Coordinates of C-alpha atoms and ligand atoms in Angstrom, one line a residue:
X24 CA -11.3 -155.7 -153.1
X25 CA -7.9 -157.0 -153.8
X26 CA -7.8 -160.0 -156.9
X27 CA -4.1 -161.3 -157.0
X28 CA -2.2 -158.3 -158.5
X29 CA -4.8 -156.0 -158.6
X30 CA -7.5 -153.7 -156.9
X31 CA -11.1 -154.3 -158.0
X32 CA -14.2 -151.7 -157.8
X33 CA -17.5 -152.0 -159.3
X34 CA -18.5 -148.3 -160.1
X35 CA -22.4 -148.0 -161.1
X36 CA -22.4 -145.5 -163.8
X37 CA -26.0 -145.4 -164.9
X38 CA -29.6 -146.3 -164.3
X39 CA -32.1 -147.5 -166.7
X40 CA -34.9 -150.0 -167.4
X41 CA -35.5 -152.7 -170.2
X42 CA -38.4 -154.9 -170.9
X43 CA -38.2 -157.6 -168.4
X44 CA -40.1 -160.3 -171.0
X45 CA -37.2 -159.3 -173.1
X46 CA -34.5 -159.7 -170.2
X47 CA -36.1 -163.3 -169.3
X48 CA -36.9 -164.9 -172.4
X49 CA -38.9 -167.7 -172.7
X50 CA -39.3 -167.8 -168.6
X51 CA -42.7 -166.7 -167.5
X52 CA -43.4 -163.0 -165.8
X53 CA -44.9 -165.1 -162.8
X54 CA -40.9 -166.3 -162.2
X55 CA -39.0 -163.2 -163.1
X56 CA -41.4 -161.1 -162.0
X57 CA -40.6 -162.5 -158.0
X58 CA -37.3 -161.9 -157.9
X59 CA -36.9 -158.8 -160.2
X60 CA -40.4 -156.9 -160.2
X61 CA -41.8 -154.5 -163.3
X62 CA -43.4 -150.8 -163.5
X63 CA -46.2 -150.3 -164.9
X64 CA -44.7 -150.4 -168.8
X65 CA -43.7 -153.6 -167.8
X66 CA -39.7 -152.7 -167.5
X67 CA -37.4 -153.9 -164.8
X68 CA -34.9 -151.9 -162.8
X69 CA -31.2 -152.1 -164.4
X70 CA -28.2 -151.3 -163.4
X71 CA -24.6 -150.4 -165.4
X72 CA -22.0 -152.2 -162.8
X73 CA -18.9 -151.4 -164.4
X74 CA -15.1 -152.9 -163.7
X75 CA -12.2 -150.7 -162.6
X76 CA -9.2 -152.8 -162.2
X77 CA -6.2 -150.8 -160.9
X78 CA -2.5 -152.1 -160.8
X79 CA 1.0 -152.8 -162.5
X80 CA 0.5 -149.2 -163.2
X81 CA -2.7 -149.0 -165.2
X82 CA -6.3 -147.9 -164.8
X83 CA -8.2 -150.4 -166.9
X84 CA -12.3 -149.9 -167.1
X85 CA -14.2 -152.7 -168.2
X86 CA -17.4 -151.1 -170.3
X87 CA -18.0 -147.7 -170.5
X88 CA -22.2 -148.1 -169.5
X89 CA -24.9 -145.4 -171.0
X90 CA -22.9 -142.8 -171.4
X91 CA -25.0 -139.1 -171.7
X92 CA -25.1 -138.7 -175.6
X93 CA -28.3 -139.9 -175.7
X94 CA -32.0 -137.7 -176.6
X95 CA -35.0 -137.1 -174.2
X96 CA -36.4 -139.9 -176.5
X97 CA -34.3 -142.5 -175.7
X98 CA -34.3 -141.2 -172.1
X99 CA -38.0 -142.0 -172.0
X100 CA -38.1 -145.3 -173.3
X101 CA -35.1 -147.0 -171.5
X102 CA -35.7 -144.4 -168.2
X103 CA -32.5 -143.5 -167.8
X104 CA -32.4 -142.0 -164.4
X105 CA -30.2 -139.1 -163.9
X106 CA -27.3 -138.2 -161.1
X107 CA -25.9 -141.0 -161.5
X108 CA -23.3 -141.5 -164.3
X109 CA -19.3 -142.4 -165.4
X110 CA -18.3 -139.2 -164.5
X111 CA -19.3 -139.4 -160.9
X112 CA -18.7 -143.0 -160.8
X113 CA -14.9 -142.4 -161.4
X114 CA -14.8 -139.2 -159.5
X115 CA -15.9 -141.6 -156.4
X116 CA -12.8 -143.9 -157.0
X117 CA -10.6 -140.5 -157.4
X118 CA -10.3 -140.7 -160.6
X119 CA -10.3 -138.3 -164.2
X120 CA -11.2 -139.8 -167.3
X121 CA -7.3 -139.0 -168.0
X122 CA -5.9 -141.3 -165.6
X123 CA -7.7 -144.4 -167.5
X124 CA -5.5 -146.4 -169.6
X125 CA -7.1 -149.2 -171.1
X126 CA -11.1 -149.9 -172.2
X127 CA -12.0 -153.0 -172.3
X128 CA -15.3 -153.6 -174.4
X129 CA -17.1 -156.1 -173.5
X130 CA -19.7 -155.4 -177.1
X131 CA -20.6 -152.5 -178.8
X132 CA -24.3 -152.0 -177.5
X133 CA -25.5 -149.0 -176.6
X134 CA -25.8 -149.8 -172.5
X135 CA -22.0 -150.9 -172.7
X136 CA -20.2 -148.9 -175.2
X137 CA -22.7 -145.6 -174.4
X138 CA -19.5 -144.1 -172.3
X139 CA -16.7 -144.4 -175.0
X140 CA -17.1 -141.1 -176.3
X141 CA -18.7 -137.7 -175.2
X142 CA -19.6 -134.7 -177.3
X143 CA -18.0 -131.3 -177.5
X144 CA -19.8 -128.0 -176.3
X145 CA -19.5 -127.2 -180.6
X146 CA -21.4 -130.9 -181.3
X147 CA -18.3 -132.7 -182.1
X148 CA -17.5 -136.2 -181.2
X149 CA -14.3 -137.4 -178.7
X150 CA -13.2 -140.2 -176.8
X151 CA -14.3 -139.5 -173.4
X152 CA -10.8 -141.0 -172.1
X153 CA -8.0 -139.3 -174.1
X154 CA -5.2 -141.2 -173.1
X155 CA -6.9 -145.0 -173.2
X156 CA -6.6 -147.8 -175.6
X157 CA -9.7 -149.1 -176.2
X158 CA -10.2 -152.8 -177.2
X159 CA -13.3 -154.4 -178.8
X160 CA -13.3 -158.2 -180.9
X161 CA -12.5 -157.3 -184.4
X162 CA -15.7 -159.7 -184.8
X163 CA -17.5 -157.6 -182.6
X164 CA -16.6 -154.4 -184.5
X165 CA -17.7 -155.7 -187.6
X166 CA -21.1 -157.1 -186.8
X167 CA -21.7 -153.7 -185.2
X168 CA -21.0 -151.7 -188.6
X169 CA -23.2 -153.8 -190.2
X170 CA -25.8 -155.4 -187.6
X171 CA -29.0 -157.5 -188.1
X172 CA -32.8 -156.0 -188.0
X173 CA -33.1 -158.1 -185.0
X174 CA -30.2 -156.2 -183.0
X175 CA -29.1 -153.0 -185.1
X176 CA -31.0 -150.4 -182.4
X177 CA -28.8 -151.6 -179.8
X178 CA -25.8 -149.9 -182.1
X179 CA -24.8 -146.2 -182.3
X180 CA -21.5 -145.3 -184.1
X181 CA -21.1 -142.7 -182.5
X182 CA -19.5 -144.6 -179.9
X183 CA -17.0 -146.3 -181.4
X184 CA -16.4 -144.3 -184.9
X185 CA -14.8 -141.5 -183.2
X186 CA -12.8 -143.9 -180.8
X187 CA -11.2 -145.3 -184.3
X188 CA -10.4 -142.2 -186.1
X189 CA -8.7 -141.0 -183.4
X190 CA -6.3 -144.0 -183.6
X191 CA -7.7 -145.2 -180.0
X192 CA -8.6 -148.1 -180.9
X193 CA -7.1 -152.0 -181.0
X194 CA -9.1 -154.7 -182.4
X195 CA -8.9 -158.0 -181.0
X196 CA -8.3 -161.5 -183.0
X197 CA -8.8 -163.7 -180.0
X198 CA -9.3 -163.8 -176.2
X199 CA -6.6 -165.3 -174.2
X200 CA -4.6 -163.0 -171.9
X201 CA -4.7 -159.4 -172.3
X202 CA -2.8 -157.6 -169.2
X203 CA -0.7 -160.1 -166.4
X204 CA -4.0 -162.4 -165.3
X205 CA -5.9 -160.6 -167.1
X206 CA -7.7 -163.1 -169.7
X207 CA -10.2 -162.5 -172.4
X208 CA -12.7 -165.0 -172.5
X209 CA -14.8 -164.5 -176.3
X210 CA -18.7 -166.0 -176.3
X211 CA -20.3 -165.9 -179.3
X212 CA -24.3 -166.6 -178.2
X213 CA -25.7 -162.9 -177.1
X214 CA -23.6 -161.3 -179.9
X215 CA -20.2 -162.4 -182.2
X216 CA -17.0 -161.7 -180.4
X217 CA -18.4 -160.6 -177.2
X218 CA -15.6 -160.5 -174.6
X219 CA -15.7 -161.3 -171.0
X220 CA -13.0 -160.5 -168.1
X221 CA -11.5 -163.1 -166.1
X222 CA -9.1 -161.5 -163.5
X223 CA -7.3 -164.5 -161.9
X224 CA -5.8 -164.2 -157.9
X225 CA -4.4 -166.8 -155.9
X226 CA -7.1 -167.1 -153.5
X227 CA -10.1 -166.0 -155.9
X228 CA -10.6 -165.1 -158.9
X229 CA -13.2 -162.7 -160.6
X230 CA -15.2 -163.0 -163.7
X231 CA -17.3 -160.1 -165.6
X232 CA -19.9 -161.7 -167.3
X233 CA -21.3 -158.6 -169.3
X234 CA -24.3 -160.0 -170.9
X235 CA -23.9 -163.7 -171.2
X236 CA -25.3 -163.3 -167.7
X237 CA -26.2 -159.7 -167.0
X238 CA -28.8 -160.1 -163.7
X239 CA -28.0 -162.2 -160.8
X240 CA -31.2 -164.6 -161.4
X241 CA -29.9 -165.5 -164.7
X242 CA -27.4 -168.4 -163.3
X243 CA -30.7 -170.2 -164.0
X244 CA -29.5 -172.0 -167.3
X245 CA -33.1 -171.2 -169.0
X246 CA -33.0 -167.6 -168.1
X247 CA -31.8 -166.6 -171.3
X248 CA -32.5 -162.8 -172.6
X249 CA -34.7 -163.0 -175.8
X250 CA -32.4 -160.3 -177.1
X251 CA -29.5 -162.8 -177.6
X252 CA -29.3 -163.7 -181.5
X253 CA -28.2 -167.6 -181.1
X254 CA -29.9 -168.5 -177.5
X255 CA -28.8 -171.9 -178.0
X256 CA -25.5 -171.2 -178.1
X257 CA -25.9 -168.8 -174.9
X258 CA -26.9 -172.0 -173.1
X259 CA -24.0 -174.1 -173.8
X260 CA -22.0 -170.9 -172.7
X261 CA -23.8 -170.2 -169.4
X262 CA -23.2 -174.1 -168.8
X263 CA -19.3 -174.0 -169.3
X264 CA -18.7 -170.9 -167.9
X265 CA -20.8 -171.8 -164.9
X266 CA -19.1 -175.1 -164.7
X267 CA -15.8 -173.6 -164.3
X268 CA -17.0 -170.9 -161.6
X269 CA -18.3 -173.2 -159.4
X270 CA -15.3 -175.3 -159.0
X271 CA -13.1 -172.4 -158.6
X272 CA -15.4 -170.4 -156.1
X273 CA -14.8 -167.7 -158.7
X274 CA -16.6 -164.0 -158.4
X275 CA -19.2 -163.6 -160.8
X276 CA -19.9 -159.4 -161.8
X277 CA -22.8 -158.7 -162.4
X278 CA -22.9 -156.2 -164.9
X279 CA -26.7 -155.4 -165.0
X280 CA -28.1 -155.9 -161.6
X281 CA -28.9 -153.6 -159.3
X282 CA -29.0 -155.7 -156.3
X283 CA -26.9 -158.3 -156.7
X284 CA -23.8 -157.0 -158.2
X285 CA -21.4 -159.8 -156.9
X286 CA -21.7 -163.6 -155.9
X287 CA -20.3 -167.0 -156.2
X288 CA -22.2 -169.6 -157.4
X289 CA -22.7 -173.1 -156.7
X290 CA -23.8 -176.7 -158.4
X291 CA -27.5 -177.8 -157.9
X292 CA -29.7 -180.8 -158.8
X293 CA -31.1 -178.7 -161.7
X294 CA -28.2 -176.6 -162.6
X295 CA -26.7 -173.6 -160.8
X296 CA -27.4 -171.5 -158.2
X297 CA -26.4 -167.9 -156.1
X298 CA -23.6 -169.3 -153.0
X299 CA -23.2 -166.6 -151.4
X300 CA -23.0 -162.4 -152.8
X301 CA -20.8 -159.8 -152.0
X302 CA -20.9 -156.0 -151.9
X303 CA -17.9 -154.9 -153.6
Ligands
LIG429 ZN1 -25.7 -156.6 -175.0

């Protein structure tokens, strides 16, 4: 799909499952459970949708997913399913991890950040994408060295330590433009300094919402994932951010969903709702 200056692909680079009472929040399973149902552990199917925007001579992935660093333990809880990961994912858009330029972090958790590095056949750690800057919210950065018991298992450092000492990385003051319409847009409710993507065309604009809304049901204002750390301050996110979609007809991303990975959205009576979706 063609934004403005740029070509835009979704790659899925993983497969997992979370707790779907944890992706929901406060909203009961009788709701979620309709439009996303759970297994038997009571976990709900999730996708890792990332961005690969390609022009003005760069390769610039947004999020880096799961990654493959991870133990059989890990694997068992979150069911990571295998076959499908970054490395295929890029392959499919013709791509090495080489060729990237530019990684754009959306937040250091482990389902987003899992991809920065890759380990060695002698158990040493490397930026899976040699020739990339990577960028991540200085605030972002330093909540993850020293996170809260409520969020500090969603954070390894061994995807992101070895991304600094090897001089890969630049951290972030501010959102604002990045690249030529390329803006960083910084909310503050899931996480600190968590960075979304707005790629801006003439026509249409896109927006990667990472996970101030990560599933396609969660354009419902209440649908708020109880692992955000200031919910309330999700809300009034979702509300702005929603606000401005809407008018523009802007294409949401989906970073989590494994149906839904696209849409616009539209203004209801008791919020916002799905206009129409898009396979991209
Ligand atoms: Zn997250």
């Amino acid at each position: 799909m063609k934004i403005g200056r740029y070509n835009i692909s979704v790659l899925e680079a993983g497969r997992f499952k979370l707790d779907g009472g944890a992706m929901f929040g406060v909203v009961p399973k009788v709701l979620w459970e309709k439009q996303k149902p759970a297994d038997e552990k009571n976990r709900i199917a999730m996708a890792t949708n990332l961005l690969l925007i390609q022009g003005e001579g760069r390769n610039i992935l947004v999020d880096t997913g799961l990654g493959d660093k991870y133990n059989d333990r890990f694997k068992e809880i979150y069911a990571v399913e295998d076959g499908i990961n970054l490395h295929r994912a890029l392959a499919g858009a013709g791509l090495q991890p080489e060729d990237i330029t530019d990684v754009i972090i959306t937040h250091l958790h482990f389902d987003h950040a899992g991809g920065n590095t890759v380990r060695n056949a002698d158990g040493q750690l490397r930026p899976t994408f040699p020739n990339a800057r990577y960028y991540v919210q200085r605030q972002q950065f330093e909540w993850a060295n020293r996170p809260s018991e409520k969020d500090r298992a969603s954070y390894f450092p061994e995807n992101i330590i070895p991304v600094k000492e090897a001089g890969q990385l630049e951290l972030l003051d501010e959102g604002g433009p990045l690249f030529p319409d390329i803006e960083l847009i910084i909310v503050n409710g899931h996480t600190p300094g968590q960075q979304l993507v707005r790629v801006a065309g003439e026509e249409r604009s896109l927006l990667f919402a990472g996970d101030l809304i990560p599933l396609a049901p969660q354009v419902a204002i209440p649908w708020i994932m109880a692992y955000d750390l200031y919910p309330m301050t999700t809300l009034q996110e979702k509300k702005e951010i929603l606000a401005r979609a809407a008018e523009e007809d802007c294409l949401i991303i989906f970073e989590h969903d494994r149906e839904i990975k696209a849409a616009t959205v539209q203004r209801t009576d008791k919020g916002f709702a799905l206009k129409e979706t898009f396979s991209i």
